[in-house]
Short mmCIF file of C-alpha atoms and ligand atoms in Angstrom, two decimals:
data_model
loop_
_atom_site.label_atom_id
_atom_site.label_comp_id
_atom_site.label_asym_id
_atom_site.label_seq_id
_atom_site.Cartn_x
_atom_site.Cartn_y
_atom_site.Cartn_z
CA UNK A 170 -15.43 -67.20 146.02
CA UNK A 171 -18.60 -66.92 144.01
CA UNK A 172 -18.96 -63.94 141.73
CA UNK A 173 -22.06 -61.77 141.98
CA UNK A 174 -25.07 -62.80 139.88
CA UNK A 175 -24.60 -59.71 137.75
CA UNK A 176 -21.34 -61.18 136.47
CA UNK A 177 -22.56 -64.76 136.32
CA UNK A 178 -25.55 -63.71 134.21
CA UNK A 179 -23.39 -62.18 131.47
CA UNK A 180 -23.31 -64.15 128.20
CA UNK A 181 -20.01 -65.83 127.23
CA UNK A 182 -17.38 -63.36 126.20
CA UNK A 183 -16.43 -64.76 122.79
CA UNK A 184 -13.65 -62.21 122.40
CA UNK A 185 -11.72 -64.00 125.15
CA UNK A 186 -11.62 -67.07 122.89
CA UNK A 187 -10.41 -64.87 120.07
CA UNK A 188 -7.63 -63.44 122.23
CA UNK A 189 -6.46 -66.99 122.98
CA UNK A 190 -6.46 -67.83 119.30
CA UNK A 191 -4.49 -64.70 118.45
CA UNK A 192 -1.94 -65.43 121.17
CA UNK A 193 -1.44 -68.99 119.83
CA UNK A 194 -0.84 -67.79 116.27
CA UNK A 195 1.46 -64.98 117.41
CA UNK A 196 3.49 -67.47 119.47
CA UNK A 197 4.16 -69.30 116.18
CA UNK A 198 5.70 -66.06 114.88
CA UNK A 199 2.83 -65.29 112.51
CA UNK A 200 2.25 -61.71 111.32
CA UNK A 201 -1.44 -61.11 111.99
CA UNK A 202 -3.53 -58.44 110.29
CA UNK A 203 -5.80 -57.52 113.17
CA UNK A 204 -9.18 -56.15 112.11
CA UNK A 205 -11.05 -57.02 115.29
CA UNK A 206 -11.57 -54.07 117.62
CA UNK A 207 -13.07 -50.78 116.43
CA UNK A 208 -10.07 -48.88 117.68
CA UNK A 209 -9.34 -46.24 115.04
CA UNK A 210 -5.76 -45.80 113.85
CA UNK A 211 -6.05 -42.26 112.47
CA UNK A 212 -4.14 -39.73 114.57
CA UNK A 213 -5.92 -37.04 116.62
CA UNK A 214 -5.59 -33.50 115.22
CA UNK A 215 -2.11 -32.12 115.93
CA UNK A 216 -3.67 -29.04 117.58
CA UNK A 217 -5.30 -31.39 120.10
CA UNK A 218 -2.05 -33.15 120.92
CA UNK A 219 -0.33 -29.75 121.30
CA UNK A 220 -3.11 -28.53 123.61
CA UNK A 221 -2.71 -31.65 125.73
CA UNK A 222 1.05 -31.16 126.06
CA UNK A 223 0.52 -27.50 127.01
CA UNK A 224 -2.14 -28.49 129.55
CA UNK A 225 0.35 -30.85 131.24
CA UNK A 226 2.38 -27.82 132.31
CA UNK A 227 -0.55 -26.23 134.13
CA UNK A 228 -0.50 -27.39 137.81
CA UNK A 229 -4.28 -27.23 138.20
CA UNK A 230 -4.70 -29.82 135.45
CA UNK A 231 -3.17 -32.45 137.73
CA UNK A 232 -5.85 -32.12 140.38
CA UNK A 233 -9.27 -33.79 140.48
CA UNK A 234 -11.84 -32.54 137.96
CA UNK A 235 -14.75 -30.60 139.41
CA UNK A 236 -18.01 -32.47 140.01
CA UNK A 237 -19.98 -29.93 137.97
CA UNK A 238 -17.75 -30.64 134.99
CA UNK A 239 -15.60 -28.31 132.93
CA UNK A 240 -17.73 -25.41 131.71
CA UNK A 241 -15.60 -24.78 128.60
CA UNK A 242 -15.87 -28.42 127.60
CA UNK A 243 -19.62 -28.46 128.20
CA UNK A 244 -20.07 -25.30 126.18
CA UNK A 245 -17.94 -26.69 123.33
CA UNK A 246 -20.01 -29.93 123.38
CA UNK A 247 -23.28 -27.96 123.15
CA UNK A 248 -21.89 -25.81 120.31
CA UNK A 249 -20.72 -28.97 118.56
CA UNK A 250 -24.22 -30.47 118.77
CA UNK A 251 -25.70 -27.28 117.33
CA UNK A 252 -23.16 -27.08 114.51
CA UNK A 253 -23.02 -30.75 113.56
CA UNK A 254 -26.59 -31.91 114.24
CA UNK A 255 -28.68 -28.77 114.53
CA UNK A 256 -29.80 -29.61 118.06
CA UNK A 257 -30.24 -26.88 120.62
CA UNK A 258 -29.47 -27.73 124.21
CA UNK A 259 -29.17 -25.90 127.52
CA UNK A 260 -26.23 -26.01 129.90
CA UNK A 261 -27.94 -28.51 132.24
CA UNK A 262 -28.42 -30.91 129.32
CA UNK A 263 -24.83 -32.17 128.96
CA UNK A 264 -22.45 -34.31 131.00
CA UNK A 265 -18.87 -35.28 130.15
CA UNK A 266 -18.00 -38.97 130.20
CA UNK A 267 -14.94 -41.21 130.40
CA UNK A 268 -15.91 -42.45 126.95
CA UNK A 269 -19.45 -43.29 125.90
CA UNK A 270 -19.15 -46.95 127.02
CA UNK A 271 -18.70 -45.79 130.60
CA UNK A 272 -21.72 -43.50 130.27
CA UNK A 273 -23.93 -46.13 128.65
CA UNK A 274 -23.26 -48.73 131.31
CA UNK A 275 -23.56 -46.31 134.22
CA UNK A 276 -26.78 -44.93 132.78
CA UNK A 277 -28.18 -48.47 133.01
CA UNK A 278 -27.25 -48.48 136.71
CA UNK A 279 -28.90 -45.09 137.19
CA UNK A 280 -32.27 -46.19 135.78
CA UNK A 281 -32.60 -49.96 135.91
CA UNK A 282 -33.55 -52.15 138.83
CA UNK A 283 -33.43 -55.96 138.83
CA UNK A 284 -36.09 -57.41 136.49
CA UNK A 285 -36.76 -54.14 134.68
CA UNK A 286 -37.14 -54.75 130.95
CA UNK A 287 -35.06 -53.11 128.24
CA UNK A 288 -35.66 -53.28 124.48
CA UNK A 289 -32.40 -53.78 122.58
CA UNK A 290 -31.93 -54.53 118.87
CA UNK A 291 -29.57 -57.42 118.15
CA UNK A 292 -26.90 -57.78 116.86
CA UNK A 293 -25.56 -54.88 118.93
CA UNK A 294 -22.50 -53.28 120.44
CA UNK A 295 -22.00 -55.47 123.55
CA UNK A 296 -22.39 -52.65 126.13
CA UNK A 297 -25.95 -52.11 124.89
CA UNK A 298 -27.02 -55.47 126.32
CA UNK A 299 -24.26 -56.15 128.83
CA UNK A 300 -24.88 -52.83 130.63
CA UNK A 301 -28.55 -53.64 131.37
CA UNK A 302 -27.63 -57.22 132.33
CA UNK A 303 -25.01 -55.93 134.79
CA UNK A 304 -27.70 -53.71 136.30
CA UNK A 305 -29.87 -56.82 136.79
CA UNK A 306 -32.40 -55.97 134.08
CA UNK A 307 -33.87 -58.32 131.47
CA UNK A 308 -33.08 -57.69 127.82
CA UNK A 309 -35.98 -57.99 125.39
CA UNK A 310 -34.43 -58.62 122.00
CA UNK A 311 -35.68 -56.67 119.00
CA UNK A 312 -34.32 -58.86 116.20
CA UNK A 313 -32.83 -57.14 113.18
CA UNK A 314 -31.88 -58.70 109.86
CA UNK A 315 -30.63 -57.79 106.42
CA UNK A 316 -34.11 -57.79 104.85
CA UNK A 317 -35.24 -54.96 107.13
CA UNK A 318 -32.02 -52.97 106.83
CA UNK A 319 -30.90 -54.12 110.31
CA UNK A 320 -33.57 -51.91 111.88
CA UNK A 321 -35.98 -53.25 114.52
CA UNK A 322 -39.57 -53.60 113.40
CA UNK A 323 -41.29 -51.51 116.06
CA UNK A 324 -44.74 -52.39 114.67
CA UNK A 325 -44.17 -56.06 115.44
CA UNK A 326 -43.55 -55.52 119.17
CA UNK A 327 -46.57 -56.70 121.14
CA UNK A 328 -48.38 -54.02 123.09
CA UNK A 329 -48.03 -55.94 126.37
CA UNK A 330 -44.25 -56.29 125.88
CA UNK A 331 -43.81 -52.61 125.05
CA UNK A 332 -45.85 -51.66 128.11
CA UNK A 333 -43.61 -53.75 130.39
CA UNK A 334 -40.39 -52.20 129.11
CA UNK A 335 -38.75 -49.23 130.80
CA UNK A 336 -36.09 -48.34 128.26
CA UNK A 337 -35.15 -48.77 124.60
CA UNK A 338 -31.58 -48.60 123.35
CA UNK A 339 -30.81 -47.63 119.75
CA UNK A 340 -27.62 -46.77 117.91
CA UNK A 341 -27.57 -45.71 114.26
CA UNK A 342 -25.27 -45.82 112.35
CA UNK A 343 -24.79 -49.11 114.06
CA UNK A 344 -22.01 -51.36 115.19
CA UNK A 345 -21.63 -54.17 114.06
CA UNK A 346 -23.89 -54.21 110.99
CA UNK A 347 -22.87 -50.75 109.66
CA UNK A 348 -26.54 -49.96 108.97
CA UNK A 349 -27.77 -46.38 109.00
CA UNK A 350 -31.33 -45.31 109.87
CA UNK A 351 -33.46 -42.81 107.93
CA UNK A 352 -35.07 -39.82 109.73
CA UNK A 353 -38.49 -41.55 109.57
CA UNK A 354 -37.14 -44.36 111.71
CA UNK A 355 -36.10 -41.93 114.46
CA UNK A 356 -39.49 -40.23 114.28
CA UNK A 357 -41.20 -43.57 114.68
CA UNK A 358 -38.88 -44.56 117.55
CA UNK A 359 -39.55 -41.33 119.46
CA UNK A 360 -43.29 -41.73 118.93
CA UNK A 361 -43.11 -45.37 120.08
CA UNK A 362 -41.07 -44.48 123.17
CA UNK A 363 -43.48 -41.72 124.16
CA UNK A 364 -46.52 -43.89 123.59
CA UNK A 365 -45.15 -46.63 125.84
CA UNK A 366 -43.50 -44.37 128.40
CA UNK A 367 -39.97 -45.56 127.61
CA UNK A 368 -36.65 -43.85 128.20
CA UNK A 369 -34.94 -43.68 124.82
CA UNK A 370 -31.17 -44.05 124.67
CA UNK A 371 -29.45 -43.23 121.42
CA UNK A 372 -25.76 -43.97 120.95
CA UNK A 373 -24.36 -41.80 118.14
CA UNK A 374 -20.77 -43.06 118.30
CA UNK A 375 -20.50 -43.09 114.49
CA UNK A 376 -22.24 -39.79 113.76
CA UNK A 377 -19.21 -38.39 111.92
CA UNK A 378 -18.11 -41.57 110.22
CA UNK A 379 -20.25 -41.49 107.13
CA UNK A 380 -19.67 -41.71 103.39
CA UNK A 381 -21.12 -40.60 100.08
CA UNK A 382 -22.51 -37.45 101.78
CA UNK A 383 -25.02 -39.49 103.81
CA UNK A 384 -24.75 -37.65 107.13
CA UNK A 385 -26.50 -39.38 110.05
CA UNK A 386 -28.96 -37.42 112.18
CA UNK A 387 -29.23 -37.02 115.92
CA UNK A 388 -32.25 -38.65 117.54
CA UNK A 389 -32.63 -35.39 119.46
CA UNK A 390 -33.38 -33.59 116.22
CA UNK A 391 -36.83 -35.23 116.21
CA UNK A 392 -39.43 -32.83 117.61
CA UNK A 393 -40.20 -33.59 121.26
CA UNK A 394 -37.40 -36.19 121.59
CA UNK A 395 -35.78 -34.30 124.43
CA UNK A 396 -38.69 -35.17 126.71
CA UNK A 397 -37.55 -38.81 126.82
CA UNK A 398 -34.16 -39.16 125.15
CA UNK A 399 -30.50 -39.16 126.14
CA UNK A 400 -27.87 -39.38 123.40
CA UNK A 401 -24.27 -40.53 123.75
CA UNK A 402 -21.40 -38.98 121.79
CA UNK A 403 -17.73 -39.88 121.74
CA UNK A 404 -14.46 -38.36 120.61
CA UNK A 405 -12.99 -41.86 120.19
CA UNK A 406 -14.02 -42.49 116.61
CA UNK A 407 -14.34 -38.94 115.26
CA UNK A 408 -10.94 -37.72 116.42
CA UNK A 409 -8.98 -40.98 116.73
CA UNK A 410 -8.95 -40.54 120.52
CA UNK A 411 -10.17 -43.96 121.72
CA UNK A 412 -7.36 -44.28 124.26
CA UNK A 413 -8.08 -40.86 125.77
CA UNK A 414 -11.49 -41.96 127.11
CA UNK A 415 -13.57 -38.93 126.38
CA UNK A 416 -17.21 -38.53 125.41
CA UNK A 417 -20.37 -36.82 126.55
CA UNK A 418 -24.10 -37.33 126.84
CA UNK A 419 -26.76 -34.78 125.96
CA UNK A 420 -30.53 -34.67 126.20
CA UNK A 421 -33.27 -34.64 128.81
CA UNK A 422 -32.01 -32.75 131.89
CA UNK A 423 -33.42 -35.24 134.39
CA UNK A 424 -31.73 -38.17 132.64
CA UNK A 425 -28.48 -36.20 132.45
CA UNK A 426 -28.70 -35.28 136.12
CA UNK A 427 -29.17 -38.91 137.17
CA UNK A 428 -26.18 -39.95 135.11
CA UNK A 429 -24.13 -37.18 136.73
CA UNK A 430 -25.37 -38.34 140.14
CA UNK A 431 -24.27 -41.93 139.67
CA UNK A 432 -20.94 -40.79 138.25
CA UNK A 433 -20.18 -38.53 141.21
CA UNK A 434 -20.39 -41.67 143.34
CA UNK A 435 -18.10 -43.67 141.07
CA UNK A 436 -15.42 -41.53 139.49
CA UNK A 437 -13.71 -38.16 139.75
CA UNK A 438 -14.13 -37.26 136.11
CA UNK A 439 -11.49 -37.23 133.37
CA UNK A 440 -7.88 -36.10 133.60
CA UNK A 441 -8.27 -32.29 133.23
CA UNK A 442 -5.50 -32.11 130.61
CA UNK A 443 -7.57 -34.47 128.45
CA UNK A 444 -10.64 -32.29 128.92
CA UNK A 445 -8.69 -29.19 127.82
CA UNK A 446 -7.41 -30.93 124.68
CA UNK A 447 -10.82 -32.47 123.93
CA UNK A 448 -12.34 -28.98 124.08
CA UNK A 449 -9.96 -27.94 121.30
CA UNK A 450 -11.09 -30.97 119.25
CA UNK A 451 -14.77 -30.07 119.61
CA UNK A 452 -14.09 -26.56 118.36
CA UNK A 453 -12.38 -27.81 115.19
CA UNK A 454 -14.00 -27.34 111.85
CA UNK A 455 -14.60 -29.93 109.24
CA UNK A 456 -11.32 -30.22 107.27
CA UNK A 457 -9.96 -32.86 109.64
CA UNK A 458 -13.13 -34.91 109.61
CA UNK A 459 -13.49 -34.80 105.82
CA UNK A 460 -9.99 -36.27 105.53
CA UNK A 461 -10.77 -38.90 108.15
CA UNK A 462 -13.90 -39.93 106.24
CA UNK A 463 -11.92 -40.17 103.00
CA UNK A 464 -9.40 -42.49 104.68
CA UNK A 465 -12.09 -44.94 105.81
CA UNK A 466 -14.07 -44.67 102.59
CA UNK A 467 -10.97 -45.69 100.66
CA UNK A 468 -10.39 -48.68 102.97
CA UNK A 469 -14.07 -49.63 102.68
CA UNK A 470 -13.81 -49.61 98.88
CA UNK A 471 -10.63 -51.72 98.85
CA UNK A 472 -12.10 -54.30 101.23
CA UNK A 473 -15.57 -54.52 99.67
CA UNK A 474 -14.19 -54.72 96.10
CA UNK A 475 -11.62 -57.30 97.26
CA UNK A 476 -14.18 -59.51 99.01
CA UNK A 477 -16.56 -59.22 96.07
CA UNK A 478 -13.75 -60.43 93.80
CA UNK A 479 -13.72 -63.57 96.02
CA UNK A 480 -17.40 -64.27 95.53
CA UNK A 481 -19.13 -62.08 98.14
CA UNK A 482 -21.86 -59.72 96.99
CA UNK A 483 -21.46 -56.97 99.56
CA UNK A 484 -22.93 -53.51 99.24
CA UNK A 485 -20.82 -50.58 100.38
CA UNK A 486 -22.09 -49.37 103.76
CA UNK A 487 -22.71 -45.63 104.05
CA UNK A 488 -21.37 -45.29 107.60
CA UNK A 489 -19.07 -46.69 110.33
CA UNK A 490 -15.73 -48.38 109.68
CA UNK A 491 -17.16 -51.89 109.84
CA UNK A 492 -18.16 -54.50 107.29
CA UNK A 493 -20.72 -57.10 108.30
CA UNK A 494 -19.89 -60.11 106.17
CA UNK A 495 -21.80 -63.41 105.82
CA UNK A 496 -19.69 -66.53 106.33
CA UNK A 497 -19.40 -69.13 103.54
CA UNK A 498 -21.58 -72.26 103.68
CA UNK A 499 -20.39 -74.88 106.14
CA UNK A 500 -18.94 -72.43 108.66
CA UNK A 501 -20.20 -70.82 111.83
CA UNK A 502 -19.16 -67.30 112.77
CA UNK A 503 -16.53 -68.73 115.12
CA UNK A 504 -15.24 -71.51 112.86
CA UNK A 505 -14.81 -69.08 109.95
CA UNK A 506 -13.01 -66.63 112.25
CA UNK A 507 -10.70 -69.46 113.31
CA UNK A 508 -10.14 -70.48 109.70
CA UNK A 509 -9.20 -66.91 108.74
CA UNK A 510 -6.68 -66.59 111.57
CA UNK A 511 -5.11 -69.97 111.03
CA UNK A 512 -4.97 -70.01 107.23
CA UNK A 513 -4.67 -66.33 106.27
CA UNK A 514 -3.36 -64.62 109.40
CA UNK A 515 -6.31 -62.21 109.25
CA UNK A 516 -8.19 -61.62 112.50
CA UNK A 517 -11.83 -60.50 112.51
CA UNK A 518 -14.63 -60.58 115.07
CA UNK A 519 -17.13 -63.46 115.07
CA UNK A 520 -20.66 -62.08 114.74
CA UNK A 521 -21.72 -63.97 117.86
CA UNK A 522 -19.72 -61.47 119.93
CA UNK A 523 -22.59 -59.08 119.24
CA UNK A 524 -25.33 -61.38 120.47
CA UNK A 525 -26.68 -64.72 119.24
CA UNK A 526 -28.27 -63.10 116.21
CA UNK A 527 -24.79 -62.37 114.91
CA UNK A 528 -24.40 -66.07 114.02
CA UNK A 529 -23.54 -66.54 110.35
CA UNK A 530 -21.52 -63.30 110.14
CA UNK A 531 -18.11 -61.86 110.88
CA UNK A 532 -17.35 -58.20 111.49
CA UNK A 533 -14.33 -56.61 109.84
CA UNK A 534 -13.08 -53.35 111.38
CA UNK A 535 -11.16 -51.25 108.86
CA UNK A 536 -8.52 -50.19 111.35
CA UNK A 537 -5.35 -50.78 109.36
CA UNK A 538 -3.80 -48.90 106.45
CA UNK A 539 -4.72 -49.43 102.76
CA UNK A 540 -1.70 -51.65 102.01
CA UNK A 541 -2.49 -54.03 104.88
CA UNK A 542 -6.12 -54.23 103.77
CA UNK A 543 -4.96 -55.08 100.24
CA UNK A 544 -2.62 -57.66 101.75
CA UNK A 545 -5.47 -59.16 103.79
CA UNK A 546 -7.40 -59.75 100.56
CA UNK A 547 -4.35 -61.30 98.89
CA UNK A 548 -3.86 -63.61 101.88
CA UNK A 549 -7.48 -64.76 101.61
CA UNK A 550 -7.03 -65.35 97.89
CA UNK A 551 -3.84 -67.38 98.42
CA UNK A 552 -5.52 -69.43 101.16
CA UNK A 553 -8.32 -70.30 98.72
CA UNK A 554 -10.93 -68.57 100.87
CA UNK A 555 -14.00 -67.54 98.96
CA UNK A 556 -17.73 -67.06 99.43
CA UNK A 557 -19.75 -69.95 98.15
C1 PLP B 44 -21.74 -48.19 119.21
C2 PLP B 44 -20.59 -47.88 120.11
N1 PLP B 44 -20.80 -47.12 121.18
C3 PLP B 44 -19.81 -46.81 122.03
C4 PLP B 44 -18.54 -47.29 121.81
C5 PLP B 44 -17.47 -46.98 122.81
O1 PLP B 44 -16.97 -45.71 122.62
P1 PLP B 44 -16.09 -44.99 123.71
O2 PLP B 44 -14.67 -45.14 123.26
O3 PLP B 44 -16.55 -43.57 123.67
O4 PLP B 44 -16.34 -45.63 125.03
C6 PLP B 44 -18.26 -48.08 120.71
C7 PLP B 44 -16.91 -48.62 120.50
O5 PLP B 44 -16.65 -49.42 119.65
C8 PLP B 44 -19.32 -48.38 119.83
O6 PLP B 44 -19.13 -49.14 118.76
#
């Protein structure tokens, strides 16, 4: 039984190897500090949990969601965008999602045909390149590296390549490199997309996870961006609701409508009780988020200072809960990951999980409490692991 080409064409899933490695070490009874998946461990606001429990007692919340979406949720999402990012949107410019990953991948299916070309910076969150591949499209890599702040160099893209492309996918602050982009970059990206007739996707999953007062901007805040751009938002990271599967997309009404169209053929929308509780989350004001940011900033400081005491020379990233860490000489991303699991019981993601250009790096997700992060550093120290 031969799988469809769309599955066969996917690059190797390195995280499957990692899962095997974890299972082997766990079977030996080892206590692993797992800093692999960006699954936040801060709790959702208690008001949100209470709203969910209350919504469970309402019989209508156990039926299918409506195809048009929940108007209260949509309104709360639009208000949120205005309050948090100063972007003004109309009611036909939003669609609720079962998490932004679902929306990103289905958007690829809504707009890409086999052999269409998509510009994607690498390293990247896997759905940014796996979504287009699943839709049969070809990914044109925009390489990013430390010396250019992990931003693609749009000036270096050949005219003929840009003209062939149909779509460009960006996401800043970015997973896995934790880089943020300045407003000028978004202006340039919107200009570039318009010039070459590209659909511009911006994934703002980490819009609220920033430090040192460096708040990220929405791509839609660039003048004229709405003509070509769709932006993806999620409650997963901001409100510690990754398991709830709730996000939304905003932007150009035609792009939103096509995403809604493909979704009506694939799913029945979220569990209404989740939508009701998520609406409460979107109406919350900033006390909760300030505390959440403090939590991750503190973990960032412990981990960066700890690694630097072992020879690394890391700068503190201004956003996301990731650290993008070069591996010591003599290791690959995968062999260093293996070494960390086997000798220190610390599990991280090999950079190659985020595309080939992630070779030479590991990604650490700061998804455990301060004491465990301190312990991770001590385990590295005891195992003689250092950067040289
Ligand atoms: C850049 C980026 N976008 C989207 C997602 C997925 O978010 P969601 O839980 O909304 O599907 C992640 C998860 O790690 C991410 O890093």
